[in-house]
Amino acid sequence: MEHRLLAVLPSLGAVWRSASSQHAACTCSRLAFTPNLFAVPKHQLATPVPGYSALFSRGLQQQARQAIAGTGGDGFTNSSGLTNNSLVSINGASAGFASSSTGPTPATPASPTSATTPAPPSQPPPAKKSPWEQAKAAAVKNFLPLAFATALVWALVWPDPGAYLVGIKVAGNIRIAQVLPVVLVFLISGLQLDTKDMRAALSARNLPALAYGLIAILAITPLLGFVLRELPLEPKEFATGLAVFSVAPTTLGVGVALTAACGGNEALALLLTVATNALAVFTMPPELQLLLPPAAEGAAGAGAVNVNVFDLLTKLAATVLVPFVLGKAAREYLPGAAAFAKAHRGRLSLFSTASLAFVVWQTLSSARDLLLAQQPGPLAAMVAAALGMHLFYLAANFAVVWHVLRPPLREAIAVGIMASQKSAPVAVTVISYLSSNPAQQGLMALPAVVGQMGQIFIGAALARQLSAVVARHKEAEALAAKPPLPGSPAPSASAAAAASAAPPPPSQPPPGQAAGAQEPGAK
């Protein structure tokens, strides 16, 4: 090896002297491997120099040919200050090194088109978004938490407009400024509903998961309200608001979007959303009557409310069910309605979210003085209870889905997420019907608003984990579908299960998982 290196040193010295004579400012760093270093004339690069690849990669040779083809001239000096003769000296040095180490390499005939083929046009880099466009995209993506946060801050800073709107009543006791936005929200929900998306979820294999999702949202999760109403929160309206929040149906749009981000079954999530929000009109009044017994009536300031089942059922049907049915009927039978909803889906969703925030703003504005009078400790306890409520739902529902029902992975994710979500807009609407005191409404509505925002942020963290699980599952299924190579033994079931369950690195899933995906219950 020593005598080989000694044989190369004279050639490298000649290269250095040639480079220095051509350009005095040439430095060692510019002599390093830069693409322009290989910009040799076409006639010299047409026949590959023996041993060239021993020093430089094939990719750089091809890059040099493309660079020469694009210039259309010979005998120029490249940007590093080396002339063609200097480059030939480098090629000769590399050839000598290759010859002394591996023996002579036969020359390969040059391709007739290698020196004349123009370089392919390079793809322009993607246009970088301006800061305004990036901020706009982020605002649209996180519009719901931003809208709720804006409503809360506005209500605390300037509550007079919201408190004034709450006091406007028509037809006796109907607060039109609160009722009209809710009607618009469910009208838009019905207008955007495409039943074709839900038919795929009505399959025999999805029926157990679908049945559990309906029962969990409407009957099982409301049982936690009996615990929440007894929490020692001050004021007592916080505990009452959490109890009302527990009987609400699943979220209108957040749950479906989160299911899609996690890789779950969107059709099943949409079906659970529509079914539970329609059925909750009939389940919430009797559940609230059991949860908030009449014995507590009249205890003003202690979180007491008046639950009239028939009155609440009538109001929910008028503001939730009827607008939803009208919106769906308009989509199916009104010419152009479906096309309008499809073309303006994004704008309609933003308008719907803004309407919800408008209701929240009015409700919190009425309770502004009471909210500011609270100490940080009780507020922190309320926030912790709202977040703990959602975390408990997630743990319990996914435990049942993984270990008891064991549906396919994407369906399991959809049911686990949707059964753990609660709709703050529906809860706030119900609260406005339970109490005629605007300040009491605001105190009871705050836990629902905090709970909905907590669901969004917890769901964002959950999406990163579950999407990685779905990606590993799909990769394992793809490997299992490939036929084994002739003569190679098929992987055993234990090896496939071990490879499928192996944790991936933090950056990306492992590329070589074994075949065979586990059932959700085994994860």
Coordinates of C-alpha atoms in Angstrom, one line a residue, residues 77 133 207 236 238 298 461 472 498 522:
T77 CA -11.8 27.3 -17.3
E133 CA -49.8 32.1 3.3
L207 CA -71.8 -4.1 13.3
K236 CA -70.6 24.3 41.9
F238 CA -68.3 23.8 37.2
G298 CA -84.3 26.3 43.6
A461 CA -50.7 14.0 20.0
R472 CA -46.9 -0.5 10.3
A498 CA -42.7 -10.4 16.6
A522 CA -53.1 -8.0 20.7

